[in-house]
mmCIF file of C-alpha atoms and ligand atoms in Angstrom:
data_model
loop_
_atom_site.group_PDB
_atom_site.id
_atom_site.type_symbol
_atom_site.label_atom_id
_atom_site.label_comp_id
_atom_site.label_asym_id
_atom_site.label_seq_id
_atom_site.Cartn_x
_atom_site.Cartn_y
_atom_site.Cartn_z
ATOM 1 C CA UNK Z 21 -46.183 14.522 117.925
ATOM 2 C CA UNK Z 22 -48.225 17.492 119.250
ATOM 3 C CA UNK Z 23 -48.270 16.656 122.306
ATOM 4 C CA UNK Z 24 -48.271 19.969 124.683
ATOM 5 C CA UNK Z 25 -47.615 17.842 127.919
ATOM 6 C CA UNK Z 26 -44.043 16.916 128.003
ATOM 7 C CA UNK Z 27 -44.124 12.823 129.297
ATOM 8 C CA UNK Z 28 -42.336 12.620 132.442
ATOM 9 C CA UNK Z 29 -41.474 9.033 131.227
ATOM 10 C CA UNK Z 30 -38.204 8.545 129.144
ATOM 11 C CA UNK Z 31 -38.906 5.243 127.146
ATOM 12 C CA UNK Z 32 -37.367 3.003 129.041
ATOM 13 C CA UNK Z 33 -37.204 -0.899 130.200
ATOM 14 C CA UNK Z 34 -40.577 -0.551 132.159
ATOM 15 C CA UNK Z 35 -42.428 1.569 128.953
ATOM 16 C CA UNK Z 36 -45.916 -0.528 128.006
ATOM 17 C CA UNK Z 37 -47.646 0.143 124.859
ATOM 18 C CA UNK Z 38 -50.657 0.721 123.061
ATOM 19 C CA UNK Z 39 -51.269 0.933 119.784
ATOM 20 C CA UNK Z 40 -54.034 1.659 116.486
ATOM 21 C CA UNK Z 41 -53.656 -0.585 113.382
ATOM 22 C CA UNK Z 42 -55.230 -0.023 110.370
ATOM 23 C CA UNK Z 43 -54.400 -0.109 106.909
ATOM 24 C CA UNK Z 44 -53.726 2.435 105.558
ATOM 25 C CA UNK Z 45 -52.945 4.191 108.937
ATOM 26 C CA UNK Z 46 -50.847 7.224 108.539
ATOM 27 C CA UNK Z 47 -53.764 9.373 108.497
ATOM 28 C CA UNK Z 48 -54.746 8.797 112.074
ATOM 29 C CA UNK Z 49 -54.840 11.381 114.545
ATOM 30 C CA UNK Z 50 -54.781 8.538 117.252
ATOM 31 C CA UNK Z 51 -51.389 9.088 118.705
ATOM 32 C CA UNK Z 52 -51.677 12.604 119.270
ATOM 33 C CA UNK Z 53 -54.921 12.248 121.003
ATOM 34 C CA UNK Z 54 -53.843 9.669 123.220
ATOM 35 C CA UNK Z 55 -49.998 10.226 123.747
ATOM 36 C CA UNK Z 56 -51.822 13.301 125.441
ATOM 37 C CA UNK Z 57 -53.985 11.762 127.719
ATOM 38 C CA UNK Z 58 -51.407 8.767 128.633
ATOM 39 C CA UNK Z 59 -48.956 11.841 130.020
ATOM 40 C CA UNK Z 60 -51.631 13.689 131.674
ATOM 41 C CA UNK Z 61 -52.241 10.414 133.400
ATOM 42 C CA UNK Z 62 -48.489 10.267 134.061
ATOM 43 C CA UNK Z 63 -48.367 6.446 132.698
ATOM 44 C CA UNK Z 64 -45.207 4.932 131.661
ATOM 45 C CA UNK Z 65 -46.682 4.139 128.025
ATOM 46 C CA UNK Z 66 -46.541 5.021 124.593
ATOM 47 C CA UNK Z 67 -49.119 4.707 121.833
ATOM 48 C CA UNK Z 68 -48.170 3.845 118.638
ATOM 49 C CA UNK Z 69 -49.752 3.532 114.986
ATOM 50 C CA UNK Z 70 -49.025 0.439 112.803
ATOM 51 C CA UNK Z 71 -49.949 -0.422 109.393
ATOM 52 C CA UNK Z 72 -51.813 -3.576 109.533
ATOM 53 C CA UNK Z 73 -53.176 -5.829 106.713
ATOM 54 C CA UNK Z 74 -56.199 -7.618 107.689
ATOM 55 C CA UNK Z 75 -54.165 -11.250 106.898
ATOM 56 C CA UNK Z 76 -51.883 -10.437 109.376
ATOM 57 C CA UNK Z 77 -53.946 -9.018 112.202
ATOM 58 C CA UNK Z 78 -54.319 -12.521 113.834
ATOM 59 C CA UNK Z 79 -50.662 -13.014 114.342
ATOM 60 C CA UNK Z 80 -50.017 -9.102 115.140
ATOM 61 C CA UNK Z 81 -53.112 -9.678 117.991
ATOM 62 C CA UNK Z 82 -51.066 -12.449 119.282
ATOM 63 C CA UNK Z 83 -47.685 -10.549 118.795
ATOM 64 C CA UNK Z 84 -49.006 -7.598 120.979
ATOM 65 C CA UNK Z 85 -50.444 -9.833 123.756
ATOM 66 C CA UNK Z 86 -46.811 -11.833 124.215
ATOM 67 C CA UNK Z 87 -45.536 -8.325 124.444
ATOM 68 C CA UNK Z 88 -47.239 -7.032 126.898
ATOM 69 C CA UNK Z 89 -49.033 -4.848 124.896
ATOM 70 C CA UNK Z 90 -51.896 -2.811 127.449
ATOM 71 C CA UNK Z 91 -54.451 -2.573 124.558
ATOM 72 C CA UNK Z 92 -55.150 -1.637 120.959
ATOM 73 C CA UNK Z 93 -57.689 -0.093 119.241
ATOM 74 C CA UNK Z 94 -58.652 -0.980 115.631
ATOM 75 C CA UNK Z 95 -59.375 1.021 112.475
ATOM 76 C CA UNK Z 96 -60.295 0.330 108.979
ATOM 77 C CA UNK Z 97 -60.440 -2.944 107.911
ATOM 78 C CA UNK Z 98 -60.302 -4.511 111.046
ATOM 79 C CA UNK Z 99 -63.285 -3.866 113.256
ATOM 80 C CA UNK Z 100 -65.464 -6.374 112.233
ATOM 81 C CA UNK Z 101 -63.075 -9.045 111.727
ATOM 82 C CA UNK Z 102 -61.800 -8.970 115.436
ATOM 83 C CA UNK Z 103 -65.161 -10.238 116.496
ATOM 84 C CA UNK Z 104 -63.807 -13.577 115.835
ATOM 85 C CA UNK Z 105 -60.317 -13.134 116.834
ATOM 86 C CA UNK Z 106 -60.540 -11.519 120.607
ATOM 87 C CA UNK Z 107 -60.739 -14.310 123.335
ATOM 88 C CA UNK Z 108 -63.310 -12.489 125.009
ATOM 89 C CA UNK Z 109 -66.500 -9.885 123.580
ATOM 90 C CA UNK Z 110 -67.718 -7.190 126.296
ATOM 91 C CA UNK Z 111 -71.583 -6.667 125.676
ATOM 92 C CA UNK Z 112 -70.918 -3.203 123.656
ATOM 93 C CA UNK Z 113 -68.639 -5.297 121.171
ATOM 94 C CA UNK Z 114 -71.720 -7.843 121.404
ATOM 95 C CA UNK Z 115 -74.078 -5.435 120.825
ATOM 96 C CA UNK Z 116 -72.400 -3.146 117.996
ATOM 97 C CA UNK Z 117 -71.475 -6.274 116.134
ATOM 98 C CA UNK Z 118 -67.677 -4.456 115.892
ATOM 99 C CA UNK Z 119 -64.092 -4.236 117.752
ATOM 100 C CA UNK Z 120 -62.364 -0.627 117.956
ATOM 101 C CA UNK Z 121 -61.102 -1.358 121.492
ATOM 102 C CA UNK Z 122 -58.730 -4.690 122.597
ATOM 103 C CA UNK Z 123 -57.774 -4.738 126.212
ATOM 104 C CA UNK Z 124 -54.969 -7.208 127.530
ATOM 105 C CA UNK Z 125 -55.939 -9.228 130.773
ATOM 106 C CA UNK Z 126 -53.708 -11.591 132.623
ATOM 107 C CA UNK Z 127 -54.880 -14.553 134.684
ATOM 108 C CA UNK Z 128 -53.758 -13.437 138.367
ATOM 109 C CA UNK Z 129 -54.641 -16.390 139.437
ATOM 110 C CA UNK Z 130 -57.088 -19.357 138.075
ATOM 111 C CA UNK Z 131 -60.369 -17.595 137.079
ATOM 112 C CA UNK Z 132 -59.326 -13.921 137.851
ATOM 113 C CA UNK Z 133 -58.137 -11.973 135.162
ATOM 114 C CA UNK Z 134 -56.129 -8.672 135.980
ATOM 115 C CA UNK Z 135 -55.812 -6.134 133.273
ATOM 116 C CA UNK Z 136 -52.216 -4.882 132.397
ATOM 117 C CA UNK Z 137 -52.015 -1.365 132.808
ATOM 118 C CA UNK Z 138 -50.393 -1.380 136.554
ATOM 119 C CA UNK Z 139 -48.329 -4.131 136.914
ATOM 120 C CA UNK Z 140 -46.366 -6.805 134.680
ATOM 121 C CA UNK Z 141 -48.171 -10.160 134.682
ATOM 122 C CA UNK Z 142 -46.583 -12.835 136.542
ATOM 123 C CA UNK Z 143 -44.296 -14.968 134.609
ATOM 124 C CA UNK Z 144 -46.063 -17.401 132.015
ATOM 125 C CA UNK Z 145 -49.763 -16.274 133.165
ATOM 126 C CA UNK Z 146 -52.363 -16.654 130.644
ATOM 127 C CA UNK Z 147 -52.971 -13.683 128.599
ATOM 128 C CA UNK Z 148 -56.640 -12.827 127.386
ATOM 129 C CA UNK Z 149 -57.883 -10.144 124.740
ATOM 130 C CA UNK Z 150 -61.059 -8.797 125.421
ATOM 131 C CA UNK Z 151 -62.900 -6.893 122.403
ATOM 132 C CA UNK Z 152 -64.973 -3.862 123.079
ATOM 133 C CA UNK Z 153 -66.766 -0.842 121.171
ATOM 134 C CA UNK Z 154 -65.996 2.547 121.896
ATOM 135 C CA UNK Z 155 -67.410 3.838 118.361
ATOM 136 C CA UNK Z 156 -71.432 3.563 119.242
ATOM 137 C CA UNK Z 157 -71.411 5.590 122.275
ATOM 138 C CA UNK Z 158 -68.947 8.009 120.992
ATOM 139 C CA UNK Z 159 -71.639 9.131 118.243
ATOM 140 C CA UNK Z 160 -74.313 9.677 120.384
ATOM 141 C CA UNK Z 161 -72.252 12.040 122.652
ATOM 142 C CA UNK Z 162 -70.664 13.672 119.997
ATOM 143 C CA UNK Z 163 -73.893 15.151 118.670
ATOM 144 C CA UNK Z 164 -75.540 15.625 122.243
ATOM 145 C CA UNK Z 165 -72.465 17.941 123.174
ATOM 146 C CA UNK Z 166 -71.155 19.348 119.748
ATOM 147 C CA UNK Z 167 -74.607 19.775 118.380
ATOM 148 C CA UNK Z 168 -76.348 20.058 121.265
ATOM 149 C CA UNK Z 169 -79.086 17.407 119.404
ATOM 150 C CA UNK Z 170 -81.851 16.173 121.491
ATOM 151 C CA UNK Z 171 -82.062 12.661 119.489
ATOM 152 C CA UNK Z 172 -85.032 11.588 121.904
ATOM 153 C CA UNK Z 173 -88.072 11.966 119.024
ATOM 154 C CA UNK Z 174 -86.139 13.207 116.559
ATOM 155 C CA UNK Z 175 -85.345 12.271 112.785
ATOM 156 C CA UNK Z 176 -82.453 11.798 110.849
ATOM 157 C CA UNK Z 177 -80.765 10.379 107.644
ATOM 158 C CA UNK Z 178 -78.023 7.992 108.092
ATOM 159 C CA UNK Z 179 -75.709 7.913 104.523
ATOM 160 C CA UNK Z 180 -74.218 4.856 104.396
ATOM 161 C CA UNK Z 181 -74.346 1.048 105.587
ATOM 162 C CA UNK Z 182 -70.946 0.038 106.051
ATOM 163 C CA UNK Z 183 -69.707 -0.577 109.505
ATOM 164 C CA UNK Z 184 -69.440 2.589 110.596
ATOM 165 C CA UNK Z 185 -73.316 3.248 109.247
ATOM 166 C CA UNK Z 186 -74.274 0.635 110.141
ATOM 167 C CA UNK Z 187 -73.318 1.079 114.043
ATOM 168 C CA UNK Z 188 -74.864 4.741 113.760
ATOM 169 C CA UNK Z 189 -77.900 3.968 112.471
ATOM 170 C CA UNK Z 190 -78.465 1.254 115.290
ATOM 171 C CA UNK Z 191 -77.557 3.714 118.152
ATOM 172 C CA UNK Z 192 -79.289 6.250 117.033
ATOM 173 C CA UNK Z 193 -82.577 3.737 116.735
ATOM 174 C CA UNK Z 194 -81.366 2.930 120.499
ATOM 175 C CA UNK Z 195 -81.146 6.820 120.977
ATOM 176 C CA UNK Z 196 -84.934 7.239 120.461
ATOM 177 C CA UNK Z 197 -84.290 8.665 117.063
ATOM 178 C CA UNK Z 198 -87.893 8.216 116.076
ATOM 179 C CA UNK Z 199 -87.669 8.361 112.391
ATOM 180 C CA UNK Z 200 -84.681 6.898 110.566
ATOM 181 C CA UNK Z 201 -83.856 6.944 106.553
ATOM 182 C CA UNK Z 202 -80.909 4.809 105.694
ATOM 183 C CA UNK Z 203 -79.399 5.619 102.350
ATOM 184 C CA UNK Z 204 -76.274 3.607 100.910
ATOM 185 C CA UNK Z 205 -75.043 2.824 97.456
ATOM 186 C CA UNK Z 206 -75.509 -1.187 98.065
ATOM 187 C CA UNK Z 207 -79.292 -0.668 98.880
ATOM 188 C CA UNK Z 208 -79.261 -4.785 99.860
ATOM 189 C CA UNK Z 209 -76.906 -3.395 103.150
ATOM 190 C CA UNK Z 210 -79.095 -0.515 104.238
ATOM 191 C CA UNK Z 211 -82.093 -2.965 103.811
ATOM 192 C CA UNK Z 212 -79.830 -5.799 106.266
ATOM 193 C CA UNK Z 213 -79.219 -3.028 108.826
ATOM 194 C CA UNK Z 214 -83.003 -1.617 108.348
ATOM 195 C CA UNK Z 215 -84.085 -5.361 109.318
ATOM 196 C CA UNK Z 216 -81.199 -5.597 112.391
ATOM 197 C CA UNK Z 217 -83.157 -2.375 113.390
ATOM 198 C CA UNK Z 218 -87.070 -3.593 113.165
ATOM 199 C CA UNK Z 219 -85.869 -6.743 114.515
ATOM 200 C CA UNK Z 220 -84.832 -5.454 117.930
ATOM 201 C CA UNK Z 221 -87.789 -2.380 118.107
ATOM 202 C CA UNK Z 222 -90.670 -3.686 115.808
ATOM 203 C CA UNK Z 223 -92.482 0.119 116.326
ATOM 204 C CA UNK Z 224 -89.329 1.876 115.086
ATOM 205 C CA UNK Z 225 -90.063 3.827 112.031
ATOM 206 C CA UNK Z 226 -86.951 3.006 109.480
ATOM 207 C CA UNK Z 227 -87.128 3.238 106.171
ATOM 208 C CA UNK Z 228 -84.307 2.573 102.873
ATOM 209 C CA UNK Z 229 -84.001 5.331 101.434
ATOM 210 C CA UNK Z 230 -84.421 9.664 101.408
ATOM 211 C CA UNK Z 231 -87.041 11.380 102.782
ATOM 212 C CA UNK Z 232 -89.771 12.498 100.847
ATOM 213 C CA UNK Z 233 -89.008 15.962 99.458
ATOM 214 C CA UNK Z 234 -89.626 18.810 101.432
ATOM 215 C CA UNK Z 235 -89.990 16.426 104.758
ATOM 216 C CA UNK Z 236 -87.777 18.082 107.445
ATOM 217 C CA UNK Z 237 -85.858 16.155 108.926
ATOM 218 C CA UNK Z 238 -83.553 16.559 112.201
ATOM 219 C CA UNK Z 239 -80.323 15.631 111.677
ATOM 220 C CA UNK Z 240 -77.941 14.227 108.518
ATOM 221 C CA UNK Z 241 -75.339 12.210 109.364
ATOM 222 C CA UNK Z 242 -72.483 11.055 106.447
ATOM 223 C CA UNK Z 243 -71.167 7.677 107.790
ATOM 224 C CA UNK Z 244 -69.253 6.778 104.136
ATOM 225 C CA UNK Z 245 -66.057 7.677 103.486
ATOM 226 C CA UNK Z 246 -66.817 9.814 100.621
ATOM 227 C CA UNK Z 247 -65.266 13.303 101.342
ATOM 228 C CA UNK Z 248 -62.198 11.851 102.487
ATOM 229 C CA UNK Z 249 -60.342 12.015 99.452
ATOM 230 C CA UNK Z 250 -60.190 15.045 96.791
ATOM 231 C CA UNK Z 251 -62.520 14.638 94.200
ATOM 232 C CA UNK Z 252 -64.806 11.967 95.781
ATOM 233 C CA UNK Z 253 -68.288 12.113 94.470
ATOM 234 C CA UNK Z 254 -70.755 13.737 97.063
ATOM 235 C CA UNK Z 255 -72.259 11.245 99.697
ATOM 236 C CA UNK Z 256 -75.889 12.340 98.879
ATOM 237 C CA UNK Z 257 -77.971 12.685 95.757
ATOM 238 C CA UNK Z 258 -78.754 16.647 95.875
ATOM 239 C CA UNK Z 259 -81.798 16.083 92.973
ATOM 240 C CA UNK Z 260 -83.617 13.898 95.915
ATOM 241 C CA UNK Z 261 -82.426 15.210 98.924
ATOM 242 C CA UNK Z 262 -82.118 19.236 99.466
ATOM 243 C CA UNK Z 263 -80.123 20.116 102.885
ATOM 244 C CA UNK Z 264 -82.006 22.937 103.883
ATOM 245 C CA UNK Z 265 -84.503 19.729 104.963
ATOM 246 C CA UNK Z 266 -81.927 19.284 107.808
ATOM 247 C CA UNK Z 267 -81.251 21.441 110.383
ATOM 248 C CA UNK Z 268 -78.503 19.736 111.480
ATOM 249 C CA UNK Z 269 -75.206 17.615 109.739
ATOM 250 C CA UNK Z 270 -72.601 15.628 110.810
ATOM 251 C CA UNK Z 271 -69.843 14.305 109.095
ATOM 252 C CA UNK Z 272 -67.827 11.616 110.737
ATOM 253 C CA UNK Z 273 -64.901 12.288 108.889
ATOM 254 C CA UNK Z 274 -62.792 14.777 110.723
ATOM 255 C CA UNK Z 275 -59.443 15.593 108.007
ATOM 256 C CA UNK Z 276 -60.335 17.217 106.294
ATOM 257 C CA UNK Z 277 -61.757 19.534 108.652
ATOM 258 C CA UNK Z 278 -64.562 20.494 106.213
ATOM 259 C CA UNK Z 279 -66.072 18.204 103.718
ATOM 260 C CA UNK Z 280 -67.842 19.214 100.656
ATOM 261 C CA UNK Z 281 -71.113 17.885 102.233
ATOM 262 C CA UNK Z 282 -70.650 19.805 105.772
ATOM 263 C CA UNK Z 283 -69.636 22.744 103.610
ATOM 264 C CA UNK Z 284 -72.828 22.788 101.553
ATOM 265 C CA UNK Z 285 -74.988 21.979 104.648
ATOM 266 C CA UNK Z 286 -73.501 24.814 106.779
ATOM 267 C CA UNK Z 287 -74.259 26.939 103.638
ATOM 268 C CA UNK Z 288 -77.687 25.701 103.592
ATOM 269 C CA UNK Z 289 -77.902 26.716 107.404
ATOM 270 C CA UNK Z 290 -77.199 23.610 109.320
ATOM 271 C CA UNK Z 291 -75.897 23.347 112.060
ATOM 272 C CA UNK Z 292 -72.685 21.685 111.924
ATOM 273 C CA UNK Z 293 -69.999 19.121 113.392
ATOM 274 C CA UNK Z 294 -67.143 17.277 112.342
ATOM 275 C CA UNK Z 295 -65.931 13.825 113.758
ATOM 276 C CA UNK Z 296 -63.326 15.005 115.643
ATOM 277 C CA UNK Z 297 -65.771 14.863 119.121
ATOM 278 C CA UNK Z 298 -66.402 10.878 117.743
ATOM 279 C CA UNK Z 299 -62.642 10.351 117.681
ATOM 280 C CA UNK Z 300 -62.142 12.035 120.951
ATOM 281 C CA UNK Z 301 -64.712 10.127 122.797
ATOM 282 C CA UNK Z 302 -64.287 7.017 121.185
ATOM 283 C CA UNK Z 303 -60.398 7.084 122.528
ATOM 284 C CA UNK Z 304 -61.128 9.164 125.706
ATOM 285 C CA UNK Z 305 -63.096 5.778 126.882
ATOM 286 C CA UNK Z 306 -60.653 3.376 125.069
ATOM 287 C CA UNK Z 307 -58.031 5.213 127.302
ATOM 288 C CA UNK Z 308 -60.635 4.443 130.304
ATOM 289 C CA UNK Z 309 -60.939 0.571 129.596
ATOM 290 C CA UNK Z 310 -57.589 0.253 129.679
ATOM 291 C CA UNK Z 311 -56.159 2.662 132.615
ATOM 292 C CA UNK Z 312 -59.029 1.970 134.549
ATOM 293 C CA UNK Z 313 -58.703 5.901 135.575
ATOM 294 C CA UNK Z 314 -61.371 9.047 134.199
ATOM 295 C CA UNK Z 315 -60.068 10.430 130.893
ATOM 296 C CA UNK Z 316 -58.554 13.404 130.734
ATOM 297 C CA UNK Z 317 -60.897 14.476 127.908
ATOM 298 C CA UNK Z 318 -59.865 18.405 127.883
ATOM 299 C CA UNK Z 319 -56.241 17.611 127.474
ATOM 300 C CA UNK Z 320 -57.166 15.273 124.496
ATOM 301 C CA UNK Z 321 -59.685 17.498 122.894
ATOM 302 C CA UNK Z 322 -56.887 20.268 123.099
ATOM 303 C CA UNK Z 323 -54.398 17.925 121.890
ATOM 304 C CA UNK Z 324 -56.407 16.482 118.935
ATOM 305 C CA UNK Z 325 -56.921 20.083 117.833
ATOM 306 C CA UNK Z 326 -53.705 21.093 117.943
ATOM 307 C CA UNK Z 327 -52.824 18.052 115.809
ATOM 308 C CA UNK Z 328 -55.575 18.753 113.297
ATOM 309 C CA UNK Z 329 -54.525 22.245 112.873
ATOM 310 C CA UNK Z 330 -51.014 21.296 112.212
ATOM 311 C CA UNK Z 331 -51.363 18.497 110.506
ATOM 312 C CA UNK Z 332 -54.917 19.416 107.887
HETATM 313 P P1 ATR F 402 -66.692 2.041 107.298
HETATM 314 O O1 ATR F 402 -66.463 0.535 108.349
HETATM 315 O O2 ATR F 402 -65.696 3.578 107.563
HETATM 316 O O3 ATR F 402 -68.136 2.218 107.689
HETATM 317 P P2 ATR F 402 -67.061 0.639 104.973
HETATM 318 O O4 ATR F 402 -67.873 -0.787 105.462
HETATM 319 O O5 ATR F 402 -66.261 -0.085 103.849
HETATM 320 O O6 ATR F 402 -66.275 1.509 105.775
HETATM 321 O O7 ATR F 402 -68.171 1.454 104.216
HETATM 322 C C1 ATR F 402 -68.145 2.661 103.601
HETATM 323 C C2 ATR F 402 -69.246 3.132 103.177
HETATM 324 O O8 ATR F 402 -68.866 4.241 101.937
HETATM 325 C C3 ATR F 402 -70.501 2.359 102.331
HETATM 326 O O9 ATR F 402 -71.392 2.799 102.943
HETATM 327 C C4 ATR F 402 -70.060 2.375 101.213
HETATM 328 O O10 ATR F 402 -71.092 2.053 100.321
HETATM 329 P P3 ATR F 402 -71.530 0.598 99.386
HETATM 330 O O11 ATR F 402 -71.972 -0.230 101.216
HETATM 331 O O12 ATR F 402 -72.687 0.450 98.507
HETATM 332 O O13 ATR F 402 -69.935 -0.337 99.286
HETATM 333 C C5 ATR F 402 -69.685 3.945 101.001
HETATM 334 N N1 ATR F 402 -69.002 4.248 99.693
HETATM 335 C C6 ATR F 402 -67.774 3.886 99.245
HETATM 336 N N2 ATR F 402 -67.384 4.580 98.398
HETATM 337 C C7 ATR F 402 -68.408 4.640 97.825
HETATM 338 C C8 ATR F 402 -69.178 5.628 96.237
HETATM 339 N N3 ATR F 402 -68.120 5.794 95.473
HETATM 340 N N4 ATR F 402 -70.113 5.678 96.160
HETATM 341 C C9 ATR F 402 -71.009 5.710 97.210
HETATM 342 N N5 ATR F 402 -70.704 5.491 98.473
HETATM 343 C C10 ATR F 402 -69.381 5.074 98.585
#
């Protein structure tokens, strides 16, 4: 674990746990990110990464709750599944239709639910799980901070309409992106996302497909999984979209640090950023939800950067 801050608490009988659940999970940089934040907040917690297949998610959520876990993060393929499995949904999860963060709470007196961050629950207390989404706001924060983009009134192409692409497109629409182009291999999924956006805001310009040749756009965002593995096809059709049409390019993928998409975009003159910022901000917000304290974002950023440099 590339954690520069030594954890002042050795693991002992008071140590509490958080974890990210996913399948596959070995690529996850979340333990490096979160354990650095946890150490900086001087919490006697540890953050684990656990490989969990989707069929086992219900029993794992029950187990984590029974073992006094403080909270969980969820990654592929659990985010949508968990909507049905948590006891309560925060407004963020309801709004974006996906759960990437769970907080466990104990019923400390009838009807009063308290986070498990500070103390052990009273013996026999009921525990409930509350699902949140911290991904959607993290996308926008990363675009604003890492690319210095002004989203209000701008235009964007979103590549991908799976879980990540659907949330990104809807969040960009909410941030005031004026014209959205949604591209996906399975066109029906992009149509569905476009309908959701139009239902929410009928005046929104949202089209399924690429912008016309020569039309300039502010942002092209890769939310497909293409580029994660060497030899993947590129996520856009260069015969239809010239990346010179975009001024900024963002790839949600952070490992590898530069996908062929991002490399091409950089070489054609786009300002580029990878998904490290999105990972950082969704994680920082999750730590705030669990701990009730402001997250040490710069410490977490440095730990994440170091981890990715040493584990490219
Ligand atoms: P996530 O939660 O990470 O978004 P997902 O919902 O499985 O995961 O979505 C993966 C995205 O990558 C989808 O947009 C998917 O396109 P389809 O909806 O058509 O499946 C896209 N994708 C994955 N493999 C692809 C491939 N070989 N060619 C084109 N698009 C691909």
